[in-house]
Amino acid sequence: MKVSDILRVKGGTLFTVQADEPLSRAMNDMADKDIGSLLVMSHGTLVGMLTFREVIRQVVKNGGQVGQTRVQEAMDAQPQTCSSDNDIDEVRRMMLEHHARYMPIMDGAVLMGVISFYDVAKAVVESQDFENKMLKAYIRDWPDGSPQEAPGAPN
């Protein structure tokens, strides 16, 4: 299974923020939309990622206040990315290795979407469920073992 399979099911809705916007506005957007990340864009280019992890770090750094902080001060300026051609197992390992809950999908310089660790886990479970059903059907339809029904057995 590929990342493109997840994007096809999930859809291409992107939630973005500009780097020079107030962090408080980005936090409100995240809360209103019930999302855990925003892609930080500048002139149509991905320049970072803002997740609740970065927001919490910045608030703690500011003594519990957001203040006049801008998104660029809190964002991850070098988020881990992958392409839509990446295999889901590879992306899962990347996310685990880098403790990434969200990953932007880039095909060259084009932003295709973002997937979450939840999206990856859901895809893996659904794939395993499908494989499990196919194996059970194969076992259920297994010949009873008599020579005349065994594949390749002489008649």
Coordinates of C-alpha atoms in Angstrom, one line a residue, residues 46 56 65 86-87 91 117:
L46 CA 6.0 24.7 2.4
I56 CA 2.9 23.7 23.7
Q65 CA 1.6 32.9 27.6
N86 CA 6.3 5.9 -0.5
D87 CA 5.2 2.6 0.9
V91 CA 6.4 5.9 6.2
F117 CA 0.0 8.6 12.3

